[in-house]
mmCIF file with all atom_site columns, C-alpha atoms in Angstrom:
data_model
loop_
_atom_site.group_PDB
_atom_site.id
_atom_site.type_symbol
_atom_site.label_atom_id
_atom_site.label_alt_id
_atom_site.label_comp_id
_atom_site.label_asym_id
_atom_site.label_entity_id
_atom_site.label_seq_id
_atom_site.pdbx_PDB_ins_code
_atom_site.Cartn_x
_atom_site.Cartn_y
_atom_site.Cartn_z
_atom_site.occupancy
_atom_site.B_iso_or_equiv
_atom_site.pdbx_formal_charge
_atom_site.auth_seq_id
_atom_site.auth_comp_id
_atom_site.auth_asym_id
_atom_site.auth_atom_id
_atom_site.pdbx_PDB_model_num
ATOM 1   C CA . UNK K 1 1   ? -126.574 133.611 -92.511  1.00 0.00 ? 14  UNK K CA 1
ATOM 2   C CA . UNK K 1 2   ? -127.070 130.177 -90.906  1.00 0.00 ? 15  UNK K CA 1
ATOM 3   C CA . UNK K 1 3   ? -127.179 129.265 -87.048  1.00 0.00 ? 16  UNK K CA 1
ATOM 4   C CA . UNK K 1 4   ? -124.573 127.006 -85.305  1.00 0.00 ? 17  UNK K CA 1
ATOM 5   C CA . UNK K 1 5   ? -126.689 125.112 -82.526  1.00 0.00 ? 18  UNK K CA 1
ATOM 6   C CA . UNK K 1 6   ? -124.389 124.201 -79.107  1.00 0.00 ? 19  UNK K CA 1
ATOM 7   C CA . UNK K 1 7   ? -125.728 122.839 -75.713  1.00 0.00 ? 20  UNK K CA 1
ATOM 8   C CA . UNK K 1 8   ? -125.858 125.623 -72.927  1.00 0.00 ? 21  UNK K CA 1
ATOM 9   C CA . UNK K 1 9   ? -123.956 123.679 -71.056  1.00 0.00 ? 22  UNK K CA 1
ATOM 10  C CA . UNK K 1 10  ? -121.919 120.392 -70.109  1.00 0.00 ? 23  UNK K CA 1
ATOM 11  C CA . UNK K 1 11  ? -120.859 119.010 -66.845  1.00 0.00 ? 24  UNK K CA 1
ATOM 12  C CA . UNK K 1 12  ? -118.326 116.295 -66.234  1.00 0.00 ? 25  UNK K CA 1
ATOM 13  C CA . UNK K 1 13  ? -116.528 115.603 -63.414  1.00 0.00 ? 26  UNK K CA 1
ATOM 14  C CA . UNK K 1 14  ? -112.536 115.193 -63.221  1.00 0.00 ? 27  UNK K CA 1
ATOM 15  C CA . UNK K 1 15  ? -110.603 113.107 -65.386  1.00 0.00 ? 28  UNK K CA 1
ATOM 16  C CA . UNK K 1 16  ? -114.285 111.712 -67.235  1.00 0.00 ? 29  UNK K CA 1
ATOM 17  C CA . UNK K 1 17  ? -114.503 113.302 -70.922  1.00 0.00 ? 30  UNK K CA 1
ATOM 18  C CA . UNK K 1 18  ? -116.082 115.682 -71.990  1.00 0.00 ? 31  UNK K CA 1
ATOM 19  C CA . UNK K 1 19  ? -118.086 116.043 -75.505  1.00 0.00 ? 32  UNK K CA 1
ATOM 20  C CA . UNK K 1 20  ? -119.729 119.463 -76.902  1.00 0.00 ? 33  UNK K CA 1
ATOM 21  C CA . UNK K 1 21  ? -121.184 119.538 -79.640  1.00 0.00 ? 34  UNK K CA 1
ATOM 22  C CA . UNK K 1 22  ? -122.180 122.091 -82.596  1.00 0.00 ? 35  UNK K CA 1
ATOM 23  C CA . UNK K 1 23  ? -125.124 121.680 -85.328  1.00 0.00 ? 36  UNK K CA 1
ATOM 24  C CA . UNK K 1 24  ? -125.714 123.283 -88.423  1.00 0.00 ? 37  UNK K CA 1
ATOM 25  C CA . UNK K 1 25  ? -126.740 123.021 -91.754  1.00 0.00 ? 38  UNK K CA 1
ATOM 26  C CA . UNK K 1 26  ? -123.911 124.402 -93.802  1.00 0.00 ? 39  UNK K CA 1
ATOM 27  C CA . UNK K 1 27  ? -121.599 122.406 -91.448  1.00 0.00 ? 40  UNK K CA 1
ATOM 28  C CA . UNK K 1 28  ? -120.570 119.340 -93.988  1.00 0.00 ? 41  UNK K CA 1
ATOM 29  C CA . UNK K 1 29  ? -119.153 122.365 -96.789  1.00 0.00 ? 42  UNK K CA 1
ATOM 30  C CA . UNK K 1 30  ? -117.235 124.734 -94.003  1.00 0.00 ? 43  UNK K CA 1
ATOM 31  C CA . UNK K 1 31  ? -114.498 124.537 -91.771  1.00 0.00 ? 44  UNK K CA 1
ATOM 32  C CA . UNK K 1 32  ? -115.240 124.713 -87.886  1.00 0.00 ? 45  UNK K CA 1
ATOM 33  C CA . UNK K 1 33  ? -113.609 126.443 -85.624  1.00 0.00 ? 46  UNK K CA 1
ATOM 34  C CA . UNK K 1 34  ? -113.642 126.551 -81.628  1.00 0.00 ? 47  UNK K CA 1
ATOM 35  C CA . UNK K 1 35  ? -112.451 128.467 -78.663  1.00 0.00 ? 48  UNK K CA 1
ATOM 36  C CA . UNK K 1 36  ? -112.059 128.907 -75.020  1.00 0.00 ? 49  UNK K CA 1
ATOM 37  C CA . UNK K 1 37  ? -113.192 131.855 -73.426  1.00 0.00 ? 50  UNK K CA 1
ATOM 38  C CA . UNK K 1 38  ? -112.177 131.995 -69.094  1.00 0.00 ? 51  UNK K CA 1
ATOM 39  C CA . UNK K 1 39  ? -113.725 134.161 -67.002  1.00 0.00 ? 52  UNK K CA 1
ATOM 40  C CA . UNK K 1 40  ? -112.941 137.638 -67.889  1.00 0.00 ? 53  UNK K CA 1
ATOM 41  C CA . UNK K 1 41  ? -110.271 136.678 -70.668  1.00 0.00 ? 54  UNK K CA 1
ATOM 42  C CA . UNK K 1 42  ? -110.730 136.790 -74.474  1.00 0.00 ? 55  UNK K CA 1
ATOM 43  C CA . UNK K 1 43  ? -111.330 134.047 -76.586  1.00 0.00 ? 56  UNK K CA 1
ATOM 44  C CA . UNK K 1 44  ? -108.837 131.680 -77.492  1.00 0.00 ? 57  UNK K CA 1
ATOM 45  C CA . UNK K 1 45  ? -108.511 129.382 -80.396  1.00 0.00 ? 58  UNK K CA 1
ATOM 46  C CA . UNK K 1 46  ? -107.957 125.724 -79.256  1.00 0.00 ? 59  UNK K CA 1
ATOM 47  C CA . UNK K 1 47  ? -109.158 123.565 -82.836  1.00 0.00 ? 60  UNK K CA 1
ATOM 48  C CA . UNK K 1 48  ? -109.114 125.135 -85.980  1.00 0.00 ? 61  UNK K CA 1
ATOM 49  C CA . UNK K 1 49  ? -109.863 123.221 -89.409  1.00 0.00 ? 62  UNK K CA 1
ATOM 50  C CA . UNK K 1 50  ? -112.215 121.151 -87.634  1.00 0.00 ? 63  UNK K CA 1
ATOM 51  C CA . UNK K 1 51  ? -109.736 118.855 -86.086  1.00 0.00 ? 64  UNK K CA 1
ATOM 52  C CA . UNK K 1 52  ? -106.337 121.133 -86.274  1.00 0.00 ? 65  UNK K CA 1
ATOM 53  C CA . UNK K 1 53  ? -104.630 121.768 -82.801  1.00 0.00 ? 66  UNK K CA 1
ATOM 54  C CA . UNK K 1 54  ? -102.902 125.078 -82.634  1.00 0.00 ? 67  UNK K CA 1
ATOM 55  C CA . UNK K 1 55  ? -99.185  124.942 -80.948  1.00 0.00 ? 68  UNK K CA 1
ATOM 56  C CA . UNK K 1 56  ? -99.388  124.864 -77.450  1.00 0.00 ? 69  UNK K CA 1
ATOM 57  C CA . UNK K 1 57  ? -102.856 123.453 -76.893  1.00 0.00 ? 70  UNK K CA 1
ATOM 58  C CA . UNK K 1 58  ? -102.788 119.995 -75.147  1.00 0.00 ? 71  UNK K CA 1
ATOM 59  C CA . UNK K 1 59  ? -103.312 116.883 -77.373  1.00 0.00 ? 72  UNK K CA 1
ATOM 60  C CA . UNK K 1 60  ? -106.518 115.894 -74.747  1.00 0.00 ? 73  UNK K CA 1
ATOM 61  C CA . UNK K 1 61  ? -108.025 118.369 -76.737  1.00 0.00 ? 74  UNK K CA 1
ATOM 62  C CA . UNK K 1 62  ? -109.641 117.086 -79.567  1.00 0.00 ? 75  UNK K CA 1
ATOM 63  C CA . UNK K 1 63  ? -112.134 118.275 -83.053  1.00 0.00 ? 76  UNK K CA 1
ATOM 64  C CA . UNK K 1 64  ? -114.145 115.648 -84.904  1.00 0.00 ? 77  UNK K CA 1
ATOM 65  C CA . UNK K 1 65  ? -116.932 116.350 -87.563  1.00 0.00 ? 78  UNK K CA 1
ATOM 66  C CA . UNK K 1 66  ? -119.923 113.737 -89.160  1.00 0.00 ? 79  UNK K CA 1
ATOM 67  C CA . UNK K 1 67  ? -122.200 115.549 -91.125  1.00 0.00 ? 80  UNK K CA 1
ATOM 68  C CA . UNK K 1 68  ? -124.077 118.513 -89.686  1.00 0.00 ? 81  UNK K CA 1
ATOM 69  C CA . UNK K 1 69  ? -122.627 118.116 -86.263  1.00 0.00 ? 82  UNK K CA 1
ATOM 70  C CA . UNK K 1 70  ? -119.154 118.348 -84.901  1.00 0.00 ? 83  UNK K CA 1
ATOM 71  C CA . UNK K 1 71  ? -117.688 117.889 -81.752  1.00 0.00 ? 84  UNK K CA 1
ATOM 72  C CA . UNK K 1 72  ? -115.023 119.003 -79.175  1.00 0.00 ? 85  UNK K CA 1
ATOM 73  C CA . UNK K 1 73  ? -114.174 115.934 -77.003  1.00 0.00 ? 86  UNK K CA 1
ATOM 74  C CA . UNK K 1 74  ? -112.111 116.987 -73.943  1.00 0.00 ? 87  UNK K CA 1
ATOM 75  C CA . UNK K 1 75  ? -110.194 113.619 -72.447  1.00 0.00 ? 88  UNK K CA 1
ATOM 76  C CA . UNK K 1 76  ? -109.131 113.826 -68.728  1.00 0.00 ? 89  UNK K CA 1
ATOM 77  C CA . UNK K 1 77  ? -111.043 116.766 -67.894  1.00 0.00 ? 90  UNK K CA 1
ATOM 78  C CA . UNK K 1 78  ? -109.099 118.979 -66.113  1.00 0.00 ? 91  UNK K CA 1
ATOM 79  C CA . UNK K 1 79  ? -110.019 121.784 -63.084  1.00 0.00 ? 92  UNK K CA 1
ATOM 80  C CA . UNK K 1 80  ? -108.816 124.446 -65.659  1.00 0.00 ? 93  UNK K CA 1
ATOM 81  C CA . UNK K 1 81  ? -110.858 123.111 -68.499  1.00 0.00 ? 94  UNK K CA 1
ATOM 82  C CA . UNK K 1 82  ? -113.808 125.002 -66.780  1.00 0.00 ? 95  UNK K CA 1
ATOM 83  C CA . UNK K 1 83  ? -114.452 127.732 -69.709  1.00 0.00 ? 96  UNK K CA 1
ATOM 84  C CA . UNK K 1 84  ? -117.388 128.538 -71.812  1.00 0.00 ? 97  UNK K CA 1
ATOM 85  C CA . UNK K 1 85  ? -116.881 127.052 -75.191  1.00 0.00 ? 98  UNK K CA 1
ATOM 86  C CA . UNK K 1 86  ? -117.959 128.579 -79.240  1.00 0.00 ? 99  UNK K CA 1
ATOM 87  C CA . UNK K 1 87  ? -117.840 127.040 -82.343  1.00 0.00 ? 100 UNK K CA 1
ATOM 88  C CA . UNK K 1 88  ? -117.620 129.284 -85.436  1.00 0.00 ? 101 UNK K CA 1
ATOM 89  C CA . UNK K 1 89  ? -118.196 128.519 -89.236  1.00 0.00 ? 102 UNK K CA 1
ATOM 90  C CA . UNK K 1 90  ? -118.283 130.969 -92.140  1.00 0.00 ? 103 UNK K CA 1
ATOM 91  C CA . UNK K 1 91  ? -120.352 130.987 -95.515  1.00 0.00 ? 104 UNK K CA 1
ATOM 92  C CA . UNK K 1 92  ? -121.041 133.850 -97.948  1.00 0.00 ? 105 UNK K CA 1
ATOM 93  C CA . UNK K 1 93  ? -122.562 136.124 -96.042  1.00 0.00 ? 106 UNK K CA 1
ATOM 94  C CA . UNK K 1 94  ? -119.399 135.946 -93.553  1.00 0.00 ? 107 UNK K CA 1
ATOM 95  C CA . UNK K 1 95  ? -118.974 134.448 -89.810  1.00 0.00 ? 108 UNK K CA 1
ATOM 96  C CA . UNK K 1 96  ? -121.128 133.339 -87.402  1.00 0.00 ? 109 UNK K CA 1
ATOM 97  C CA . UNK K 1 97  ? -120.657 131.706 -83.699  1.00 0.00 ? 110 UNK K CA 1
ATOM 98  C CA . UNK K 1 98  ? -122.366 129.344 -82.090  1.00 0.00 ? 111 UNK K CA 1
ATOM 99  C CA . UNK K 1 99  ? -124.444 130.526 -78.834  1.00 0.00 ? 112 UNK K CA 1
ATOM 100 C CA . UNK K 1 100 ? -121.730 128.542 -76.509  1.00 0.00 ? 113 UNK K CA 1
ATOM 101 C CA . UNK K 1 101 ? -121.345 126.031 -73.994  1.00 0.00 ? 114 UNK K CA 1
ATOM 102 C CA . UNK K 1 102 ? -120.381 126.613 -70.159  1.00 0.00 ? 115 UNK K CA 1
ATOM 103 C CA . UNK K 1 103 ? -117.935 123.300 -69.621  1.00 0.00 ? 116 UNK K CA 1
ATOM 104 C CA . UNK K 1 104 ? -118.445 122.586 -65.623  1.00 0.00 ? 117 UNK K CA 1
ATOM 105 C CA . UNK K 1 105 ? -116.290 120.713 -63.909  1.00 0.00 ? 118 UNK K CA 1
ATOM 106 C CA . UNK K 1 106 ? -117.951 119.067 -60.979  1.00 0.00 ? 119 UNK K CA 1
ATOM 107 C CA . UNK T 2 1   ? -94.504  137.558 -80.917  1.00 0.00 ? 16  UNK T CA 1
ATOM 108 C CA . UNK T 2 2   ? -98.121  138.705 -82.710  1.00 0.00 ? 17  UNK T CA 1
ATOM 109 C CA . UNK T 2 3   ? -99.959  141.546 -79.969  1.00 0.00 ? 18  UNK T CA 1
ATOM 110 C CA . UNK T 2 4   ? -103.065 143.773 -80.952  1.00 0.00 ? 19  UNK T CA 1
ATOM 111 C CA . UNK T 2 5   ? -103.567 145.820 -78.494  1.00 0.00 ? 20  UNK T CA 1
ATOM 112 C CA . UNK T 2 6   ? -106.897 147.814 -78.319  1.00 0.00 ? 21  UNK T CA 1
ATOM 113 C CA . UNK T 2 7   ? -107.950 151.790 -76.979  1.00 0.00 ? 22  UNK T CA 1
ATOM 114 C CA . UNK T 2 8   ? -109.089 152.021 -73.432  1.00 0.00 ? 23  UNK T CA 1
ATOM 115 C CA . UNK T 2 9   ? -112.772 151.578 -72.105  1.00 0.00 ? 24  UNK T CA 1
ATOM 116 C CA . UNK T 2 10  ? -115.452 154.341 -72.614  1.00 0.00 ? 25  UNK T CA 1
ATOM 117 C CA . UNK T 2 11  ? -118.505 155.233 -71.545  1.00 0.00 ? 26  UNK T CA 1
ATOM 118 C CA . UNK T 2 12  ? -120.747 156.974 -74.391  1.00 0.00 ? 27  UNK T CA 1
ATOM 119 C CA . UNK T 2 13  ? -124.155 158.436 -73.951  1.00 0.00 ? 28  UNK T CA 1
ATOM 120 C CA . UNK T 2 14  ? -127.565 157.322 -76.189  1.00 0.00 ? 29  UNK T CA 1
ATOM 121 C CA . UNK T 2 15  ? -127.054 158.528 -79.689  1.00 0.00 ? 30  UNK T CA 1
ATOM 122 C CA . UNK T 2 16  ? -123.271 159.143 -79.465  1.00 0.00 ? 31  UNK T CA 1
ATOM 123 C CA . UNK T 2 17  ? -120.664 156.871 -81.489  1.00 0.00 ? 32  UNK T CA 1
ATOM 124 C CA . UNK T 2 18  ? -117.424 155.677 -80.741  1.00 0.00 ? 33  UNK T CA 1
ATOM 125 C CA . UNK T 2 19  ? -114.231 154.700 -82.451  1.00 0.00 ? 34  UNK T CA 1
ATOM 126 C CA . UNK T 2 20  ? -111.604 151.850 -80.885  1.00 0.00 ? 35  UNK T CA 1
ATOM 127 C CA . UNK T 2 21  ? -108.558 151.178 -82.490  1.00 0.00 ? 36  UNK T CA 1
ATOM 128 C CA . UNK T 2 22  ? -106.391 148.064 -82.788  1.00 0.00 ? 37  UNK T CA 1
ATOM 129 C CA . UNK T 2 23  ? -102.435 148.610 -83.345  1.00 0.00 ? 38  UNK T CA 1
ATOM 130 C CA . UNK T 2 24  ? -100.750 145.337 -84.788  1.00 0.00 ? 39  UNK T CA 1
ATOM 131 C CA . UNK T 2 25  ? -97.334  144.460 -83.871  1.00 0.00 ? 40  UNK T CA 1
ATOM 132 C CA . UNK T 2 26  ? -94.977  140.995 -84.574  1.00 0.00 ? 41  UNK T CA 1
ATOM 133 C CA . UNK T 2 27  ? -96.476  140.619 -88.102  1.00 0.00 ? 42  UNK T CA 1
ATOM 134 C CA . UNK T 2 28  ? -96.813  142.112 -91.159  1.00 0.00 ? 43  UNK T CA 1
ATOM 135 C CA . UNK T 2 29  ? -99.948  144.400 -90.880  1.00 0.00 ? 44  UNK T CA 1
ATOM 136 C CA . UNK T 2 30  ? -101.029 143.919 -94.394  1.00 0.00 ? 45  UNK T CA 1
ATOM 137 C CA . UNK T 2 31  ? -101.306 140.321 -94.786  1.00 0.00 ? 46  UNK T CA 1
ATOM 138 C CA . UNK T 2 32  ? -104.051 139.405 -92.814  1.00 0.00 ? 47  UNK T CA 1
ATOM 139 C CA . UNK T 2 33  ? -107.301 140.260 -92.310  1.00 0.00 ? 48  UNK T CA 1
ATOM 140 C CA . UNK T 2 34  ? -108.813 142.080 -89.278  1.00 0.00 ? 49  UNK T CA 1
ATOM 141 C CA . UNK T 2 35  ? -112.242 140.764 -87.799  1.00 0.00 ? 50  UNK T CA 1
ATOM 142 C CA . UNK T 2 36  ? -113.923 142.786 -85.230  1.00 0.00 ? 51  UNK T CA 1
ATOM 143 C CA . UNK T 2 37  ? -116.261 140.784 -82.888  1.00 0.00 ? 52  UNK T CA 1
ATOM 144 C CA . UNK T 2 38  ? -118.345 141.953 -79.732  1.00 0.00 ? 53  UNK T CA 1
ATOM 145 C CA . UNK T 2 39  ? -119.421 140.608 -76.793  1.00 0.00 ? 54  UNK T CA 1
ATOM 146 C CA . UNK T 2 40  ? -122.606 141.404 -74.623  1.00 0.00 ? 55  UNK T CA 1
ATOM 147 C CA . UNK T 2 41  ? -122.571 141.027 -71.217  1.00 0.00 ? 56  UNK T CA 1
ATOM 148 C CA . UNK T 2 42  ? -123.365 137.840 -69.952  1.00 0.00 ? 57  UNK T CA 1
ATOM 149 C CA . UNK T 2 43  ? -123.823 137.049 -73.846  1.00 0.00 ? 58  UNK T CA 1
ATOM 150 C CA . UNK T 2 44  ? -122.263 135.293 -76.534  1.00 0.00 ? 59  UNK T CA 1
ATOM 151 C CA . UNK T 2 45  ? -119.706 136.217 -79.198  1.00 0.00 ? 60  UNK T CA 1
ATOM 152 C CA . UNK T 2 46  ? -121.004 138.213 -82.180  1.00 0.00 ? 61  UNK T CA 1
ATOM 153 C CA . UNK T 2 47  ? -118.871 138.665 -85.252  1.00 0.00 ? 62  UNK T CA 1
ATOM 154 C CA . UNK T 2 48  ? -119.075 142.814 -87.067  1.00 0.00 ? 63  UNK T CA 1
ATOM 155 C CA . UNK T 2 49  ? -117.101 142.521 -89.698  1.00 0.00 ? 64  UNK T CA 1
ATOM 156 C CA . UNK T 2 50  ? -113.733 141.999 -91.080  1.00 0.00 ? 65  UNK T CA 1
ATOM 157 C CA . UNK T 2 51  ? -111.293 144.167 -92.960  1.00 0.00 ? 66  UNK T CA 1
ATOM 158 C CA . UNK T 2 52  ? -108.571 143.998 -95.390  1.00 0.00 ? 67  UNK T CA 1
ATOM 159 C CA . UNK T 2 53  ? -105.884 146.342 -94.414  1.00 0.00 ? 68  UNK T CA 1
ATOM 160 C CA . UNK T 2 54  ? -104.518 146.290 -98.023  1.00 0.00 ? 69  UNK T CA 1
ATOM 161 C CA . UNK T 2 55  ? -107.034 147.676 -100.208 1.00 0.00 ? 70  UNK T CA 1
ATOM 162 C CA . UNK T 2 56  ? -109.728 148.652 -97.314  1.00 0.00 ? 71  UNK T CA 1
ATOM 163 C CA . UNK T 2 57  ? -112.873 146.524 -98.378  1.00 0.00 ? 72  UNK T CA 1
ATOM 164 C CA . UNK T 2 58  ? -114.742 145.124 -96.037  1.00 0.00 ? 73  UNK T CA 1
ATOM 165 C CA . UNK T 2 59  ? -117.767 142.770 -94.986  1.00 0.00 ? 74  UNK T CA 1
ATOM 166 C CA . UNK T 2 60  ? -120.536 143.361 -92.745  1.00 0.00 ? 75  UNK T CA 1
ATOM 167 C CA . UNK T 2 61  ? -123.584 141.595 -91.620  1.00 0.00 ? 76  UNK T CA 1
ATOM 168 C CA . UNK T 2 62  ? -126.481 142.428 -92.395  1.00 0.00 ? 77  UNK T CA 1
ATOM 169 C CA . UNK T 2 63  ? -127.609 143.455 -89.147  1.00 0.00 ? 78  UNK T CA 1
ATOM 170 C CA . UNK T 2 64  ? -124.838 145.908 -88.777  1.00 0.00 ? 79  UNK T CA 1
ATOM 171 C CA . UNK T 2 65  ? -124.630 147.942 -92.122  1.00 0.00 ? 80  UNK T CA 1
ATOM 172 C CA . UNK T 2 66  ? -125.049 151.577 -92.263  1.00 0.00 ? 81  UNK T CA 1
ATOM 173 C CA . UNK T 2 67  ? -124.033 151.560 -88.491  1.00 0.00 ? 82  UNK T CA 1
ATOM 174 C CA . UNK T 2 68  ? -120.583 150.370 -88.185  1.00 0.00 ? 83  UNK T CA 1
ATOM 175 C CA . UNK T 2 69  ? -117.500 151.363 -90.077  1.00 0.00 ? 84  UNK T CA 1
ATOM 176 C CA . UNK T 2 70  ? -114.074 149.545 -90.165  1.00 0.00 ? 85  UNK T CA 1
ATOM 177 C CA . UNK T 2 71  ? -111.241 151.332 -91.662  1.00 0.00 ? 86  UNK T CA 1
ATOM 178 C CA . UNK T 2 72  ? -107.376 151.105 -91.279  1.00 0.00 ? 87  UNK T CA 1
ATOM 179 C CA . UNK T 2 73  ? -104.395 152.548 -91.494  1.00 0.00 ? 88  UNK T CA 1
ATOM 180 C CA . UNK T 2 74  ? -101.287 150.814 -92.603  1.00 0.00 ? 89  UNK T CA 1
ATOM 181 C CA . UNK T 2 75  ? -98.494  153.261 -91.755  1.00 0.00 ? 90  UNK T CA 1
ATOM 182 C CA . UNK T 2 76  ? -99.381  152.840 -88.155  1.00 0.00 ? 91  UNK T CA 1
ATOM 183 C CA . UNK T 2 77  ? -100.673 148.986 -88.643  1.00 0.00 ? 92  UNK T CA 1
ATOM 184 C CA . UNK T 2 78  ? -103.568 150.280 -86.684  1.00 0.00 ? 93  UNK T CA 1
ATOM 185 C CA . UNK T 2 79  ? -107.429 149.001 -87.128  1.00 0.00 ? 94  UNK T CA 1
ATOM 186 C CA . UNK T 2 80  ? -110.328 151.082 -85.998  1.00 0.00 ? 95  UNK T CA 1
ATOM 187 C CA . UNK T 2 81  ? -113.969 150.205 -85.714  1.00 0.00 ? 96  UNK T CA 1
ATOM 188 C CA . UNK T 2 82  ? -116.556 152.805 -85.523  1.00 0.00 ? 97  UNK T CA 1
ATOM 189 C CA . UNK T 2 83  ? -120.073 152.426 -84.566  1.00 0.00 ? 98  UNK T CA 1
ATOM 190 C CA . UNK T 2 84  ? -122.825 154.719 -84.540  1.00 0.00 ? 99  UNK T CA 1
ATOM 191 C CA . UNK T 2 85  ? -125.886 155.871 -83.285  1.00 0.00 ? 100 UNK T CA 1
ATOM 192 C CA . UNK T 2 86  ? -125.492 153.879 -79.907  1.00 0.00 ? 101 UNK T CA 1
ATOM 193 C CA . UNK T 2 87  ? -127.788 152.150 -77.973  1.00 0.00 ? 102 UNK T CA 1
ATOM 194 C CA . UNK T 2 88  ? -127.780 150.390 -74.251  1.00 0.00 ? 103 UNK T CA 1
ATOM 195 C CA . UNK T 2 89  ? -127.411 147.499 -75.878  1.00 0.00 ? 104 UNK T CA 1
ATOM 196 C CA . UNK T 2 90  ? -124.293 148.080 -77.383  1.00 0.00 ? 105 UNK T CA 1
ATOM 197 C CA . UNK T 2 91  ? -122.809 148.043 -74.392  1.00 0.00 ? 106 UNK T CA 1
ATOM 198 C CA . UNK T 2 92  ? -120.125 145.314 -74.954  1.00 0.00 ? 107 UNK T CA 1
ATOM 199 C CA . UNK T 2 93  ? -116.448 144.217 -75.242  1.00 0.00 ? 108 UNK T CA 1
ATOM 200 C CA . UNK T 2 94  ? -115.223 144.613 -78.588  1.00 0.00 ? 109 UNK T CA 1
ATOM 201 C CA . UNK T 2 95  ? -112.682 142.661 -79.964  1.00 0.00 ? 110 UNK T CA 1
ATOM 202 C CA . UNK T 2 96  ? -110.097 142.731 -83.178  1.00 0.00 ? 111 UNK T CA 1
ATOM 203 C CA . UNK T 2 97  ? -108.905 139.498 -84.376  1.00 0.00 ? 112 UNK T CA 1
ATOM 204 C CA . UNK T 2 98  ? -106.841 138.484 -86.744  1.00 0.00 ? 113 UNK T CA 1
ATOM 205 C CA . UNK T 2 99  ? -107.984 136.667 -89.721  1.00 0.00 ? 114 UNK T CA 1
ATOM 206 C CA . UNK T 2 100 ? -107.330 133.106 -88.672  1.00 0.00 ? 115 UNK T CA 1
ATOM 207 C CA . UNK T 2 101 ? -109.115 134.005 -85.474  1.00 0.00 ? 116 UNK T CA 1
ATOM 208 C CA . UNK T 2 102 ? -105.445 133.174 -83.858  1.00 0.00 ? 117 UNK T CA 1
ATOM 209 C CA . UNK T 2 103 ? -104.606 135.998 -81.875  1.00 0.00 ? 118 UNK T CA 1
ATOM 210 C CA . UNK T 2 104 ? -107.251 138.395 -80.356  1.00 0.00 ? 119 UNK T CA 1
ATOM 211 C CA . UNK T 2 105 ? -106.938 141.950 -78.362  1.00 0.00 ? 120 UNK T CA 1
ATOM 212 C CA . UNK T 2 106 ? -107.513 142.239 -75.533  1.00 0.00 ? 121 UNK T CA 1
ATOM 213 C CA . UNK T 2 107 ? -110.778 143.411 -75.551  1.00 0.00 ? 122 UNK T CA 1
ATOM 214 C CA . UNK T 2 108 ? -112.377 147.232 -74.891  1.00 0.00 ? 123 UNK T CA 1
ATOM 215 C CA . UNK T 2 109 ? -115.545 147.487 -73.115  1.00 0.00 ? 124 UNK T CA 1
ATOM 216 C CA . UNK T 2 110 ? -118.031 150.491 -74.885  1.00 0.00 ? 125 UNK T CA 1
ATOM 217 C CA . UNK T 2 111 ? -121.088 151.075 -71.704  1.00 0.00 ? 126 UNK T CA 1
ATOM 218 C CA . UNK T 2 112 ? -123.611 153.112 -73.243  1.00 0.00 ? 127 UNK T CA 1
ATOM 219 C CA . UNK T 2 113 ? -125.401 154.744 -70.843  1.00 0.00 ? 128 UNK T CA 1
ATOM 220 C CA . UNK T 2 114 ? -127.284 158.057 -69.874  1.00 0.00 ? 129 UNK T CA 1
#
């Protein structure tokens, strides 16, 4: 299967935006996915469809895609936006997640 | 309200295998997938495999055929994942998901360890 290549990490301070980003070859054919994980708390799916917000996650959230690479932009970072981040994709030989990105909020 | 709720934690020695399950409630069992992902310490998320609770066939990667087995059974709309000949670095949290990657378990943490 392919990789999905993310920054290790990302730091912004409060109310500045935030932009992580997620590389890979297959990336123009397949939906992306992405989640925040807090410490010591599963996953949770916060863009789906590349730019689809699930119910309940806040619109500052945000999924955009141009070509290989696509991007989670976080507007007015937020204290509680502090998370390690993963993109996922999916091709024939199933799912795979990117290495993720720990968000820091300065 | 969707919940899959996973076994408790265990500690298994070198060699050993284990077996967590995954009961589904607030849905109908049967029409979605089940993924199973894991979760090293300190790591990243890596996905195992997914199942189809309908007809039972599943996907693996490559890396974990021949050691990991995920069945199901529908009259309890309960998911297992079994893995095999364990090593200290299976030591993980594993996680069932549901096929949209929506809703996750709440994790079990396997520690393999002599």
């Amino acid at each position: 299967s392919y990789e999905l290549t993310q920054p290790p990490s990302v730091s912004v301070s409060p109310g500045q935006t935030a932009r992580i980003t997620c590389s890979g070859d297959a990336l123009p054919k397949q939906y992306v996915f992405w989640y925040q994980q807090r410490p010591g708390q599963a996953p949770k799916l916060v863009i789906y469809k590349n730019t689809q917000r699930p119910s309940g996650i806040p619109e500052r959230l945000s999924g955009s895609n141009s070509g290989t690479t696509v991007t989670l932009t976080i507007s007015g970072v937020q204290a509680e936006d502090e998370a390690d981040y993963y993109c996922q994709s999916a091709d024939s030989t199933g799912v795979v997640f990117g290495g993720g990105t720990k968000l820091t909020v300065l | 309200q969707v919940h899959l709720v996973q076994s408790e934690a265990d500690v298994k020695k070198p060699g050993a295998s284990v077996k967590v399950s995954c009961k589904a409630s607030g849905y109908t069992f049967t029409d979605y997938y089940i993924h199973w992902v894991r979760q090293a310490p300190g790591q990243g998320l890596e996905w195992m495999g997914w199942i189809i609770p309908n007809s039972g066939d599943t996907k693996y990667p490559q890396k974990f055929q021949g050691r990991v087995a995920l069945t199901s059974d529908t009259s309890l709309s309960t998911a297992y994942m079994e893995l095999t000949s364990l090593k200290s670095d299976d030591t993980a949290i594993y996680y069932c998901v549901r096929e949209d990657f929506d809703f996750w378990g709440q994790g079990t943490l396997i520690t393999v360890s002599s």
